[in-house]
mmCIF file of N, CA, C and O in Angstrom:
data_model
loop_
_atom_site.group_PDB
_atom_site.id
_atom_site.type_symbol
_atom_site.label_atom_id
_atom_site.label_comp_id
_atom_site.label_asym_id
_atom_site.label_seq_id
_atom_site.Cartn_x
_atom_site.Cartn_y
_atom_site.Cartn_z
ATOM 1 N N MET A 1 3.285 7.587 -9.075
ATOM 2 C CA MET A 1 2.031 7.868 -9.103
ATOM 3 C C MET A 1 1.681 9.331 -8.916
ATOM 4 O O MET A 1 2.326 10.167 -8.382
ATOM 5 N N GLY A 2 0.797 9.936 -9.647
ATOM 6 C CA GLY A 2 0.720 11.302 -9.565
ATOM 7 C C GLY A 2 -0.524 11.839 -8.574
ATOM 8 O O GLY A 2 -1.056 10.857 -7.940
ATOM 9 N N GLU A 3 -0.722 13.106 -8.529
ATOM 10 C CA GLU A 3 -1.667 13.772 -7.703
ATOM 11 C C GLU A 3 -3.151 13.053 -7.638
ATOM 12 O O GLU A 3 -3.609 12.665 -6.747
ATOM 13 N N LEU A 4 -3.582 13.033 -8.814
ATOM 14 C CA LEU A 4 -5.003 12.529 -9.085
ATOM 15 C C LEU A 4 -5.063 11.281 -8.738
ATOM 16 O O LEU A 4 -6.098 10.668 -8.085
ATOM 17 N N THR A 5 -3.978 10.336 -9.249
ATOM 18 C CA THR A 5 -4.165 8.868 -8.938
ATOM 19 C C THR A 5 -3.996 8.695 -7.387
ATOM 20 O O THR A 5 -4.886 7.812 -6.834
ATOM 21 N N ASP A 6 -3.395 9.421 -6.664
ATOM 22 C CA ASP A 6 -3.284 9.318 -5.061
ATOM 23 C C ASP A 6 -4.592 9.557 -4.552
ATOM 24 O O ASP A 6 -5.070 8.782 -3.558
ATOM 25 N N LYS A 7 -5.366 10.712 -4.993
ATOM 26 C CA LYS A 7 -6.586 10.954 -4.576
ATOM 27 C C LYS A 7 -7.685 10.053 -4.747
ATOM 28 O O LYS A 7 -8.520 9.664 -3.914
ATOM 29 N N ILE A 8 -7.447 9.455 -5.944
ATOM 30 C CA ILE A 8 -8.554 8.455 -6.468
ATOM 31 C C ILE A 8 -8.374 7.280 -5.561
ATOM 32 O O ILE A 8 -9.496 6.721 -5.066
ATOM 33 N N LYS A 9 -7.241 6.607 -5.491
ATOM 34 C CA LYS A 9 -7.047 5.579 -4.675
ATOM 35 C C LYS A 9 -7.366 5.773 -3.110
ATOM 36 O O LYS A 9 -7.851 4.871 -2.539
ATOM 37 N N GLY A 10 -7.298 6.940 -2.763
ATOM 38 C CA GLY A 10 -7.542 7.261 -1.337
ATOM 39 C C GLY A 10 -8.979 7.231 -1.241
ATOM 40 O O GLY A 10 -9.687 6.665 -0.322
ATOM 41 N N ASN A 11 -9.631 7.808 -2.222
ATOM 42 C CA ASN A 11 -11.323 7.852 -2.151
ATOM 43 C C ASN A 11 -11.709 6.393 -2.042
ATOM 44 O O ASN A 11 -12.678 6.117 -1.235
ATOM 45 N N VAL A 12 -11.125 5.594 -3.083
ATOM 46 C CA VAL A 12 -11.677 4.190 -3.039
ATOM 47 C C VAL A 12 -11.419 3.423 -1.886
ATOM 48 O O VAL A 12 -12.303 2.547 -1.320
ATOM 49 N N ASN A 13 -10.341 3.463 -1.342
ATOM 50 C CA ASN A 13 -9.823 2.960 -0.019
ATOM 51 C C ASN A 13 -10.710 3.299 1.196
ATOM 52 O O ASN A 13 -11.180 2.566 2.126
ATOM 53 N N GLU A 14 -11.160 4.679 1.096
ATOM 54 C CA GLU A 14 -11.792 5.205 2.226
ATOM 55 C C GLU A 14 -13.305 4.584 2.078
ATOM 56 O O GLU A 14 -13.820 4.199 3.137
ATOM 57 N N ALA A 15 -13.714 4.587 0.944
ATOM 58 C CA ALA A 15 -15.258 4.149 0.805
ATOM 59 C C ALA A 15 -15.173 2.592 1.118
ATOM 60 O O ALA A 15 -16.205 2.087 1.591
ATOM 61 N N ALA A 16 -14.425 1.880 0.620
ATOM 62 C CA ALA A 16 -14.336 0.494 0.840
ATOM 63 C C ALA A 16 -14.221 0.137 2.425
ATOM 64 O O ALA A 16 -14.769 -0.771 2.978
ATOM 65 N N GLY A 17 -13.364 1.029 3.013
ATOM 66 C CA GLY A 17 -13.156 0.912 4.425
ATOM 67 C C GLY A 17 -14.609 1.143 5.277
ATOM 68 O O GLY A 17 -14.850 0.372 6.162
ATOM 69 N N LYS A 18 -15.267 2.112 4.860
ATOM 70 C CA LYS A 18 -16.424 2.467 5.576
ATOM 71 C C LYS A 18 -17.496 1.248 5.244
ATOM 72 O O LYS A 18 -18.261 1.255 6.296
ATOM 73 N N LEU A 19 -17.416 0.759 4.149
ATOM 74 C CA LEU A 19 -18.429 -0.417 3.893
ATOM 75 C C LEU A 19 -18.039 -1.538 4.777
ATOM 76 O O LEU A 19 -18.918 -2.196 5.453
ATOM 77 N N LYS A 20 -16.744 -1.874 4.889
ATOM 78 C CA LYS A 20 -16.411 -3.104 5.727
ATOM 79 C C LYS A 20 -16.705 -2.689 7.197
ATOM 80 O O LYS A 20 -17.017 -3.681 7.976
ATOM 81 N N GLN A 21 -16.801 -1.412 7.616
ATOM 82 C CA GLN A 21 -16.979 -1.155 9.012
ATOM 83 C C GLN A 21 -18.615 -1.426 9.488
ATOM 84 O O GLN A 21 -18.820 -1.401 10.552
ATOM 85 N N LYS A 22 -19.532 -1.512 8.551
ATOM 86 C CA LYS A 22 -20.733 -1.910 8.537
ATOM 87 C C LYS A 22 -21.059 -3.456 8.766
ATOM 88 O O LYS A 22 -22.200 -3.761 9.083
ATOM 89 N N SER A 23 -19.946 -4.133 8.642
ATOM 90 C CA SER A 23 -20.115 -5.661 8.777
ATOM 91 C C SER A 23 -20.507 -5.943 10.169
ATOM 92 O O SER A 23 -20.128 -5.305 11.036
ATOM 93 N N ASN A 24 -20.852 -7.118 10.441
ATOM 94 C CA ASN A 24 -21.280 -7.786 11.649
ATOM 95 C C ASN A 24 -19.873 -8.385 12.417
ATOM 96 O O ASN A 24 -20.029 -8.714 13.518
ATOM 97 N N ASP A 25 -18.977 -8.805 11.522
ATOM 98 C CA ASP A 25 -17.721 -9.413 11.821
ATOM 99 C C ASP A 25 -16.736 -8.410 12.463
ATOM 100 O O ASP A 25 -16.435 -7.495 11.829
ATOM 101 N N PRO A 26 -16.307 -8.451 13.757
ATOM 102 C CA PRO A 26 -15.437 -7.577 14.427
ATOM 103 C C PRO A 26 -14.106 -7.370 13.617
ATOM 104 O O PRO A 26 -13.523 -6.438 13.333
ATOM 105 N N GLU A 27 -13.537 -8.541 12.977
ATOM 106 C CA GLU A 27 -12.309 -8.429 12.233
ATOM 107 C C GLU A 27 -12.517 -7.615 11.022
ATOM 108 O O GLU A 27 -11.522 -7.083 10.564
ATOM 109 N N THR A 28 -13.630 -7.925 10.373
ATOM 110 C CA THR A 28 -13.912 -7.185 9.044
ATOM 111 C C THR A 28 -14.034 -5.559 9.338
ATOM 112 O O THR A 28 -13.502 -4.856 8.600
ATOM 113 N N ARG A 29 -14.624 -5.402 10.428
ATOM 114 C CA ARG A 29 -14.786 -3.938 10.980
ATOM 115 C C ARG A 29 -13.433 -3.331 11.218
ATOM 116 O O ARG A 29 -13.153 -2.162 10.788
ATOM 117 N N ALA A 30 -12.568 -4.110 11.908
ATOM 118 C CA ALA A 30 -11.200 -3.538 12.147
ATOM 119 C C ALA A 30 -10.369 -3.407 10.806
ATOM 120 O O ALA A 30 -9.746 -2.379 10.758
ATOM 121 N N GLU A 31 -10.457 -4.296 9.954
ATOM 122 C CA GLU A 31 -9.958 -4.212 8.467
ATOM 123 C C GLU A 31 -10.398 -2.858 7.868
ATOM 124 O O GLU A 31 -9.640 -2.279 7.392
ATOM 125 N N GLY A 32 -11.710 -2.844 7.874
ATOM 126 C CA GLY A 32 -12.330 -1.447 7.407
ATOM 127 C C GLY A 32 -11.643 -0.299 7.884
ATOM 128 O O GLY A 32 -11.640 0.822 7.269
ATOM 129 N N ALA A 33 -11.576 -0.072 9.205
ATOM 130 C CA ALA A 33 -10.967 1.145 9.842
ATOM 131 C C ALA A 33 -9.556 1.377 9.382
ATOM 132 O O ALA A 33 -9.289 2.455 9.044
ATOM 133 N N GLU A 34 -8.691 0.296 9.275
ATOM 134 C CA GLU A 34 -7.585 0.411 8.823
ATOM 135 C C GLU A 34 -7.464 0.819 7.450
ATOM 136 O O GLU A 34 -6.755 1.702 7.120
ATOM 137 N N GLN A 35 -8.267 0.406 6.509
ATOM 138 C CA GLN A 35 -8.448 0.674 5.174
ATOM 139 C C GLN A 35 -8.775 2.091 5.033
ATOM 140 O O GLN A 35 -8.346 2.883 4.065
ATOM 141 N N GLU A 36 -9.761 2.641 5.737
ATOM 142 C CA GLU A 36 -10.148 3.997 5.595
ATOM 143 C C GLU A 36 -9.013 4.953 6.045
ATOM 144 O O GLU A 36 -9.032 5.950 5.430
ATOM 145 N N GLY A 37 -8.350 4.540 7.136
ATOM 146 C CA GLY A 37 -7.305 5.336 7.516
ATOM 147 C C GLY A 37 -6.053 5.387 6.197
ATOM 148 O O GLY A 37 -5.512 6.461 6.112
ATOM 149 N N LYS A 38 -5.890 4.234 5.711
ATOM 150 C CA LYS A 38 -5.125 4.217 4.523
ATOM 151 C C LYS A 38 -5.450 5.185 3.347
ATOM 152 O O LYS A 38 -4.807 5.871 2.715
ATOM 153 N N GLY A 39 -6.727 5.221 3.178
ATOM 154 C CA GLY A 39 -7.243 6.090 2.233
ATOM 155 C C GLY A 39 -7.041 7.493 2.496
ATOM 156 O O GLY A 39 -6.814 8.083 1.588
ATOM 157 N N LYS A 40 -7.355 8.000 3.657
ATOM 158 C CA LYS A 40 -7.116 9.224 4.234
ATOM 159 C C LYS A 40 -5.712 9.618 3.874
ATOM 160 O O LYS A 40 -5.286 10.680 3.543
ATOM 161 N N VAL A 41 -4.726 8.827 4.350
ATOM 162 C CA VAL A 41 -3.349 9.167 4.076
ATOM 163 C C VAL A 41 -2.993 9.282 2.658
ATOM 164 O O VAL A 41 -2.144 10.098 2.115
ATOM 165 N N GLN A 42 -3.530 8.464 1.855
ATOM 166 C CA GLN A 42 -3.271 8.554 0.460
ATOM 167 C C GLN A 42 -3.931 9.908 -0.231
ATOM 168 O O GLN A 42 -3.324 10.567 -1.053
ATOM 169 N N GLN A 43 -5.068 10.217 0.223
ATOM 170 C CA GLN A 43 -5.654 11.560 -0.227
ATOM 171 C C GLN A 43 -4.579 12.742 0.281
ATOM 172 O O GLN A 43 -4.517 13.769 -0.612
ATOM 173 N N PHE A 44 -4.145 12.610 1.493
ATOM 174 C CA PHE A 44 -3.333 13.624 1.916
ATOM 175 C C PHE A 44 -2.039 13.737 1.014
ATOM 176 O O PHE A 44 -1.423 14.873 0.762
ATOM 177 N N VAL A 45 -1.498 12.513 0.846
ATOM 178 C CA VAL A 45 -0.186 12.444 -0.102
ATOM 179 C C VAL A 45 -0.581 13.060 -1.356
ATOM 180 O O VAL A 45 0.195 13.730 -1.970
ATOM 181 N N GLY A 46 -1.700 12.907 -1.960
ATOM 182 C CA GLY A 46 -2.106 13.508 -3.252
ATOM 183 C C GLY A 46 -2.180 15.136 -3.136
ATOM 184 O O GLY A 46 -1.907 15.688 -4.168
ATOM 185 N N LYS A 47 -2.696 15.641 -2.024
ATOM 186 C CA LYS A 47 -2.887 16.895 -1.697
ATOM 187 C C LYS A 47 -1.416 17.534 -1.722
ATOM 188 O O LYS A 47 -1.192 18.677 -2.275
ATOM 189 N N VAL A 48 -0.490 16.797 -1.042
ATOM 190 C CA VAL A 48 0.801 17.362 -1.033
ATOM 191 C C VAL A 48 1.451 17.406 -2.416
ATOM 192 O O VAL A 48 2.188 18.424 -2.707
ATOM 193 N N LYS A 49 1.355 16.274 -3.076
ATOM 194 C CA LYS A 49 1.970 16.231 -4.336
ATOM 195 C C LYS A 49 1.377 17.483 -5.084
ATOM 196 O O LYS A 49 2.030 18.025 -6.165
ATOM 197 N N GLY A 50 0.190 17.825 -5.118
ATOM 198 C CA GLY A 50 -0.531 18.878 -5.774
ATOM 199 C C GLY A 50 0.151 20.078 -5.473
ATOM 200 O O GLY A 50 0.360 20.920 -6.213
ATOM 201 N N ALA A 51 0.424 20.411 -4.176
ATOM 202 C CA ALA A 51 0.961 21.520 -3.615
ATOM 203 C C ALA A 51 2.451 21.787 -4.157
ATOM 204 O O ALA A 51 2.930 22.872 -4.345
ATOM 205 N N LEU A 52 3.167 20.608 -4.107
ATOM 206 C CA LEU A 52 4.613 20.747 -4.412
ATOM 207 C C LEU A 52 4.926 20.416 -5.931
ATOM 208 O O LEU A 52 6.089 20.394 -6.198
ATOM 209 N N GLY A 53 3.904 19.664 -6.591
ATOM 210 C CA GLY A 53 4.274 19.302 -7.825
ATOM 211 C C GLY A 53 4.652 17.737 -7.663
ATOM 212 O O GLY A 53 4.798 17.195 -6.739
ATOM 213 N N ASP A 54 4.576 17.039 -8.743
ATOM 214 C CA ASP A 54 4.928 15.643 -8.958
ATOM 215 C C ASP A 54 6.172 15.311 -8.765
ATOM 216 O O ASP A 54 6.596 14.067 -9.054
ATOM 217 N N ASP A 55 7.056 16.245 -8.485
ATOM 218 C CA ASP A 55 8.519 16.055 -8.560
ATOM 219 C C ASP A 55 9.026 15.296 -7.211
ATOM 220 O O ASP A 55 10.080 14.718 -7.245
ATOM 221 N N ILE A 56 8.115 15.015 -6.199
ATOM 222 C CA ILE A 56 8.442 14.440 -5.048
ATOM 223 C C ILE A 56 8.253 12.802 -5.160
ATOM 224 O O ILE A 56 7.501 12.417 -5.896
#
């Protein structure tokens, strides 16, 4: 995966996670928080790849 791919997937996961957190179901809210965190990590990985190049 390249830098841009990681950033896009991160944005999508973060947005989906935020939507799930607005649910009335506590289990879905927890899942949304986890998914949002995953998205933030993916965005960070994309930034690192951009700084170091796609060689990693």
